[in-house]
Coordinates of C-alpha atoms in Angstrom, one line a residue:
M249 CA -18.2 9.0 -65.9
K250 CA -18.7 12.7 -67.0
L251 CA -16.2 15.2 -65.2
C252 CA -16.7 18.8 -64.5
D253 CA -14.9 21.5 -62.8
L254 CA -15.7 24.8 -61.7
S255 CA -14.1 27.9 -61.4
C256 CA -14.6 31.5 -61.1
L257 CA -10.6 31.6 -61.9
Y258 CA -11.5 30.7 -65.3
Y259 CA -10.9 33.7 -67.7
P260 CA -7.8 35.4 -69.7
H261 CA -5.6 36.3 -67.1
G262 CA -6.9 33.8 -64.7
G263 CA -3.0 32.7 -64.5
G264 CA -2.0 29.2 -63.4
I265 CA -5.3 27.9 -62.9
K266 CA -6.8 28.6 -66.5
T267 CA -3.5 26.4 -67.7
Y268 CA -4.1 23.9 -65.2
I269 CA -7.5 22.8 -66.9
D270 CA -6.6 24.6 -70.2
G271 CA -3.5 21.3 -69.9
K272 CA -6.5 18.2 -68.5
R273 CA -9.1 19.3 -70.7
S274 CA -6.6 19.0 -73.5
V275 CA -6.0 14.8 -72.7
Y276 CA -9.7 14.4 -72.0
K277 CA -10.3 15.9 -75.6
T278 CA -8.2 13.2 -76.9
R279 CA -9.1 10.5 -75.0
N280 CA -12.4 11.5 -75.8
T281 CA -14.0 12.2 -71.4
P282 CA -16.7 13.8 -71.5
H283 CA -15.9 17.0 -69.5
I284 CA -18.2 20.5 -68.8
L285 CA -16.2 23.9 -67.3
I286 CA -18.2 26.5 -65.6
A287 CA -17.0 29.4 -65.8
P288 CA -17.6 33.1 -65.3
N289 CA -18.4 35.1 -68.1
V290 CA -15.9 38.4 -68.8
N291 CA -16.8 39.4 -72.2
N292 CA -20.9 40.0 -71.1
Q293 CA -21.0 39.4 -67.4
K294 CA -25.1 39.2 -67.4
K295 CA -25.6 36.5 -69.7
T296 CA -25.4 32.7 -69.8
E297 CA -23.0 31.2 -73.1
K298 CA -22.1 27.5 -74.0
T299 CA -19.6 26.4 -76.7
V300 CA -19.1 23.1 -77.8
D301 CA -16.3 21.2 -78.2
G302 CA -16.3 17.6 -79.2
S303 CA -16.7 15.8 -76.0
L304 CA -16.1 19.1 -73.8
A305 CA -18.2 21.7 -72.8
I306 CA -18.1 25.0 -71.3
Y307 CA -20.8 27.4 -69.8
Y308 CA -19.7 31.3 -69.5
L309 CA -22.9 32.1 -66.3
P310 CA -23.3 35.6 -65.1
S311 CA -20.5 36.7 -63.0
F312 CA -19.5 40.5 -61.6
K313 CA -15.9 41.7 -61.5
V314 CA -14.3 42.8 -57.1
V315 CA -11.3 44.0 -57.3
F316 CA -8.3 42.6 -54.8
G317 CA -5.2 43.8 -54.2
G318 CA -5.3 45.5 -57.3
T319 CA -5.8 42.2 -58.9
P320 CA -9.4 41.7 -60.4
Y321 CA -11.7 38.8 -60.1
F322 CA -14.7 37.9 -61.5
I323 CA -17.8 35.7 -59.0
F324 CA -20.6 34.7 -60.0
R325 CA -23.8 36.2 -59.4
S326 CA -25.8 33.3 -58.7
F327 CA -25.9 30.0 -57.0
K328 CA -28.9 28.9 -59.1
D329 CA -27.2 29.8 -62.1
I330 CA -24.2 26.9 -61.1
R331 CA -27.0 24.4 -59.4
D332 CA -28.8 24.2 -62.9
V333 CA -26.0 23.4 -65.3
I334 CA -25.3 20.6 -62.9
N335 CA -29.0 19.3 -63.2
Q336 CA -29.1 19.5 -66.9
E337 CA -25.1 17.7 -67.3
K338 CA -25.8 15.3 -64.5
P339 CA -21.5 15.5 -63.8
G340 CA -20.1 11.9 -61.8
V341 CA -17.7 14.2 -60.1
I342 CA -17.7 17.9 -60.0
E343 CA -14.1 19.5 -58.9
I344 CA -14.0 23.1 -57.2
G345 CA -11.4 25.5 -58.2
D346 CA -11.1 28.5 -56.5
K347 CA -11.6 29.5 -52.5
I348 CA -14.2 32.6 -53.4
T349 CA -16.8 30.4 -55.0
T350 CA -16.9 28.2 -51.3
L351 CA -16.5 30.8 -49.1
L352 CA -19.9 32.3 -51.1
Y353 CA -21.6 29.2 -51.9
K354 CA -20.5 26.5 -49.2
S355 CA -24.1 25.5 -47.8
K356 CA -25.5 25.8 -51.4
I357 CA -22.8 23.7 -52.2
K358 CA -24.1 20.6 -49.5
K359 CA -27.6 21.3 -50.1
L360 CA -26.4 20.1 -54.2
H361 CA -24.3 17.0 -53.3
Q362 CA -27.3 16.0 -50.9
A363 CA -29.6 16.1 -53.6
L364 CA -27.1 14.3 -56.6
P365 CA -25.1 11.1 -56.6
V366 CA -22.0 13.4 -57.1
K367 CA -18.2 13.6 -56.0
I368 CA -17.5 17.0 -55.0
F369 CA -13.4 18.1 -55.0
A370 CA -11.7 20.8 -53.8
F371 CA -8.5 22.3 -55.6
S372 CA -6.3 24.1 -53.5
H373 CA -4.2 26.0 -56.0
E374 CA -2.7 28.5 -53.7
R375 CA -2.4 29.6 -49.6
A376 CA -5.4 31.4 -48.4
D377 CA -3.1 32.7 -45.6
N378 CA -0.8 33.8 -47.9
F379 CA -2.7 35.5 -50.1
S380 CA -4.7 36.6 -47.1
Q381 CA -1.6 38.2 -45.9
T382 CA -0.4 40.0 -49.1
V383 CA -3.8 41.1 -49.7
L384 CA -4.8 42.6 -46.8
N385 CA -2.6 44.9 -44.4
N386 CA -3.7 44.2 -40.7
K387 CA -2.1 40.7 -39.8
I388 CA -4.8 39.7 -37.6
L389 CA -7.6 40.6 -39.9
S390 CA -5.4 38.3 -42.8
R391 CA -4.7 35.1 -40.0
L392 CA -9.3 35.4 -39.4
F393 CA -9.8 35.5 -42.7
A394 CA -7.2 33.1 -44.0
R395 CA -8.9 30.6 -41.7
L396 CA -12.2 31.1 -42.4
F397 CA -11.4 30.4 -46.0
I398 CA -9.9 27.2 -45.8
R399 CA -12.6 25.7 -43.3
R400 CA -15.3 27.0 -46.0
F401 CA -13.2 25.4 -48.8
A402 CA -12.4 21.8 -47.0
G403 CA -16.2 21.7 -45.3
A404 CA -17.8 22.1 -49.1
A405 CA -16.0 19.2 -50.7
D406 CA -15.8 15.3 -50.1
A407 CA -11.8 15.3 -50.1
I408 CA -9.5 18.3 -51.1
I409 CA -6.3 18.3 -54.2
A410 CA -3.5 20.6 -54.0
N411 CA -1.0 21.3 -56.3
S412 CA 2.0 21.0 -54.0
D413 CA 3.0 20.0 -50.5
F414 CA 3.6 23.6 -49.9
T415 CA -0.2 24.3 -50.4
G416 CA -2.0 21.6 -48.9
E417 CA 0.0 22.2 -45.2
E418 CA -2.2 25.3 -44.4
I419 CA -5.6 22.6 -44.8
L420 CA -3.8 19.4 -43.2
K421 CA -4.3 22.2 -39.4
F422 CA -8.2 20.9 -40.5
L423 CA -8.8 18.2 -42.5
P424 CA -7.0 14.6 -42.0
K425 CA -4.5 13.1 -44.2
D426 CA -6.9 10.9 -46.3
K427 CA -8.8 13.5 -46.9
V428 CA -5.3 16.0 -49.1
H429 CA -4.0 15.0 -52.1
V430 CA -1.1 16.8 -53.6
L431 CA -1.2 16.5 -58.1
K432 CA 2.1 16.9 -59.7
L433 CA 0.9 19.6 -62.3
G434 CA 2.2 19.0 -65.8
I435 CA 2.4 20.7 -69.1
N436 CA 2.9 18.9 -72.4
T437 CA 7.0 19.1 -72.7
A438 CA 6.2 18.5 -76.4
D439 CA 5.0 21.9 -77.4
F440 CA 8.4 23.0 -75.7
S441 CA 10.6 22.4 -78.3
R442 CA 13.1 24.5 -78.9
E443 CA 13.5 23.1 -83.2
I444 CA 9.6 24.0 -82.6
C445 CA 9.4 27.1 -80.4
Y446 CA 12.8 28.5 -81.5
D447 CA 13.1 32.1 -83.6
R448 CA 16.4 33.3 -84.5
N449 CA 15.2 36.8 -85.1
L450 CA 13.6 37.8 -82.8
Y451 CA 16.5 36.2 -80.6
Q452 CA 18.9 38.7 -82.4
K453 CA 16.2 41.0 -82.1
L454 CA 16.2 41.1 -78.6
S455 CA 20.2 40.1 -77.8
E456 CA 21.3 43.0 -80.2
N457 CA 22.9 40.5 -82.1
G458 CA 23.8 38.3 -79.5
Q459 CA 25.8 41.1 -77.8
K460 CA 23.3 40.3 -74.4
T461 CA 22.5 37.6 -72.3
L462 CA 18.5 36.7 -72.4
L463 CA 16.8 36.7 -68.9
I464 CA 13.1 36.1 -68.8
H465 CA 10.1 36.3 -66.3
V466 CA 6.8 35.2 -66.7
G467 CA 4.0 36.2 -64.6
R468 CA 1.4 38.8 -63.1
L469 CA 3.3 41.4 -61.8
D470 CA 1.5 41.8 -58.5
K471 CA 1.7 42.2 -54.5
D472 CA 0.5 38.9 -54.0
K473 CA 3.1 37.3 -56.7
K474 CA 5.8 39.0 -54.9
T475 CA 7.5 40.6 -57.5
E476 CA 9.1 43.8 -56.0
L477 CA 12.1 41.4 -55.6
L478 CA 12.2 41.5 -59.6
V479 CA 11.5 44.8 -59.5
Q480 CA 15.1 45.4 -57.2
I481 CA 17.2 43.0 -59.2
A482 CA 15.8 44.9 -62.3
R483 CA 16.7 48.2 -61.0
E484 CA 20.7 46.7 -60.7
L485 CA 21.2 45.1 -64.1
D486 CA 23.7 46.2 -66.1
E487 CA 22.0 46.3 -69.6
K488 CA 25.1 46.7 -71.3
K489 CA 25.3 43.0 -70.7
Y490 CA 21.7 41.5 -69.5
K491 CA 18.5 42.3 -70.7
L492 CA 15.4 41.0 -68.4
I493 CA 11.7 39.8 -70.5
V494 CA 9.0 40.3 -68.6
V495 CA 5.8 38.6 -69.7
G496 CA 2.9 39.7 -67.4
G497 CA 1.8 42.7 -66.2
G498 CA 0.1 43.6 -62.9
G499 CA 0.6 46.4 -60.0
Y500 CA 4.2 47.2 -60.7
E501 CA 4.5 46.9 -64.6
N502 CA 4.4 50.7 -64.7
E503 CA 8.0 50.7 -62.4
I504 CA 9.9 47.9 -63.6
K505 CA 8.8 48.8 -68.2
A506 CA 10.5 51.9 -67.4
M507 CA 13.9 50.9 -66.5
P508 CA 16.9 50.4 -69.1
A509 CA 17.7 46.7 -69.0
V510 CA 13.9 45.5 -69.5
E511 CA 12.2 44.6 -72.3
F512 CA 8.3 44.1 -71.4
I513 CA 6.3 42.4 -73.1
G514 CA 2.4 42.8 -71.3
Y515 CA 0.3 39.8 -71.5
I516 CA 0.6 37.7 -75.1
P517 CA -0.8 34.0 -75.7
H518 CA 0.7 31.1 -74.6
E519 CA 1.7 30.7 -78.0
E520 CA 3.4 33.5 -77.9
V521 CA 5.1 32.8 -74.9
K522 CA 6.9 29.8 -75.7
K523 CA 9.0 32.1 -78.4
Y524 CA 9.9 34.4 -75.6
L525 CA 11.3 31.1 -73.3
A526 CA 13.1 29.8 -76.2
V527 CA 15.3 32.3 -77.3
S528 CA 16.1 32.8 -73.6
Q529 CA 19.0 31.5 -71.8
L530 CA 18.2 32.0 -68.4
G531 CA 15.2 32.1 -66.3
V532 CA 14.2 34.4 -63.5
L533 CA 11.6 33.2 -60.4
V534 CA 11.1 35.1 -57.5
N535 CA 8.4 34.3 -55.3
N536 CA 9.0 31.6 -52.4
I537 CA 5.0 31.6 -51.4
E538 CA 4.5 30.2 -55.3
P539 CA 1.9 27.4 -54.9
Y540 CA 3.5 25.7 -57.2
G541 CA 4.7 27.3 -60.8
L542 CA 3.9 25.6 -64.4
V543 CA 6.8 28.3 -66.0
G544 CA 9.0 26.5 -64.3
L545 CA 8.2 23.3 -66.0
E546 CA 8.3 25.1 -69.1
M547 CA 11.4 26.6 -68.7
M548 CA 12.6 23.7 -67.5
A549 CA 11.6 21.9 -70.7
L550 CA 13.6 24.7 -73.1
G551 CA 16.2 23.6 -71.0
L552 CA 16.9 26.8 -69.0
A553 CA 18.5 27.1 -66.2
V554 CA 16.3 28.8 -63.7
L555 CA 17.0 31.4 -60.8
G556 CA 14.3 30.6 -58.0
P557 CA 13.3 30.1 -54.5
N558 CA 14.3 28.0 -52.0
A559 CA 11.0 28.1 -50.4
G560 CA 7.5 27.4 -51.4
G561 CA 6.2 24.8 -54.0
L562 CA 8.9 26.2 -56.7
I563 CA 11.0 23.3 -54.9
S564 CA 8.6 20.9 -56.2
F565 CA 10.5 20.2 -59.0
L566 CA 12.9 22.3 -58.9
K567 CA 16.5 21.1 -58.4
K568 CA 19.6 22.4 -58.0
D569 CA 21.3 19.9 -60.8
F570 CA 20.1 23.2 -63.1
A571 CA 18.6 25.5 -60.5
W572 CA 19.7 28.2 -57.5
L573 CA 17.4 28.3 -55.1
L574 CA 17.9 31.5 -53.4
P575 CA 16.9 33.2 -50.6
Y576 CA 14.8 36.6 -51.3
D577 CA 16.8 39.0 -51.5
K578 CA 18.1 40.8 -54.4
Y579 CA 21.8 40.5 -53.9
A580 CA 21.1 36.8 -53.9
Y581 CA 19.6 36.5 -56.9
L582 CA 22.8 38.6 -58.7
E583 CA 25.6 36.9 -57.1
A584 CA 23.8 33.7 -58.6
L585 CA 23.5 35.7 -62.4
T586 CA 27.2 36.2 -62.1
E587 CA 27.9 32.8 -60.7
W588 CA 26.0 31.3 -63.9
Q589 CA 27.3 33.6 -65.9
N590 CA 31.1 32.6 -65.8
L591 CA 30.0 28.8 -65.9
P592 CA 32.2 27.6 -69.2
A593 CA 29.6 26.3 -71.8
E594 CA 30.1 23.0 -71.4
K595 CA 28.9 23.0 -67.3
K596 CA 25.9 25.4 -69.4
E597 CA 24.8 22.6 -71.8
E598 CA 24.4 19.6 -69.5
I599 CA 22.3 22.2 -66.6
S600 CA 20.5 21.9 -70.0
R601 CA 19.8 19.2 -70.6
Q602 CA 19.8 18.1 -66.8
A603 CA 16.7 20.9 -66.8
R604 CA 14.7 19.3 -69.9
A605 CA 15.4 15.6 -68.9
A606 CA 13.8 16.4 -64.7
A607 CA 10.3 17.5 -67.1
E608 CA 9.8 14.4 -68.4
N609 CA 8.7 13.9 -65.5
Y610 CA 6.2 15.9 -65.2
T611 CA 3.4 15.9 -68.4
L612 CA 0.1 16.4 -68.6
E613 CA -1.0 12.5 -69.5
K614 CA 1.0 11.6 -66.1
M615 CA -0.9 14.8 -64.5
T616 CA -4.1 13.7 -65.7
D617 CA -3.7 9.3 -64.7
R618 CA -3.2 10.6 -61.4
L619 CA -6.1 13.0 -60.5
I620 CA -8.3 10.1 -62.4
E621 CA -7.0 7.6 -60.0
I622 CA -7.7 10.1 -57.0
Y623 CA -11.4 10.9 -58.5
Q624 CA -12.0 6.7 -58.7
D625 CA -10.4 6.5 -55.6
H626 CA -12.2 8.3 -52.8
E627 CA -15.2 7.0 -51.5

């Protein structure tokens, strides 16, 4: 069975959706599973380009750029381009990985569905209500916009796949339970070994020869990611004791990079991110409406304790054995940081072991096996 992913969010800074698609495609490649990906062409926005790697192919289609809440998005210019690829490739399953495409092209997706023997799933990687509230300042407009998003999203597919119970909650208002599936996302835990990723020279440089404890945050620094709290925490950190490594970029980056306790890295390739995670002692995650948060799993796989939120999708896998689950408040985070810092070395090592063990429950292979079950079982 040939599989197809379609998402206008697959581009270099696409975040979790790109990581999710790349992860399952890596498993498809080892299993020689035929798979095509339809994504926006962000480098040459008026041209269609194709790449092939074994059983995998990517079609980059013409797109145009829009900005919501300071965040850039790339939208497919024409549904005809999408339809032409699908008619040519004839996949048995299509998974749509964004709500923008279904918002714009729901009726055309339905017509395509009627014309082809194909199952269509829609993957929900974030909640429309939270996205609308953080991007739009008007509560009434954001509520109406979210309902429109979900109605068209749910109406375009045979079933919905959500990345957490938190993400799936709003969809259950529009669809029965048997049409909403929760998929535990995973990572390649073997890639996140300290023996492989640790760079002693990098650690010595960032920690100033071990004098400072290294904290790390990875992700976009935009309003919809609620990183205002990270800015507040960074402002309070004692620069003589701590160095907060910030990987990513966005609307808050100019403010946060000016703080003395911050080492601002910006956007870097994923392979480089691992090195910074490996030299850190503590992960900091603040988004209490995060749909899932793969970077949390990456922190766990490298044995980091985590200061994280007590709500949202991150609590799908963050547990009290190795994480502090905190309210959206800088004082709660700073108090937890002090508590962690004062733990004896033996306790910190125990927490590290528990984090690594918990991460093994969330591998790419387990995720992909479950995804294929959903594809095959849903009629």
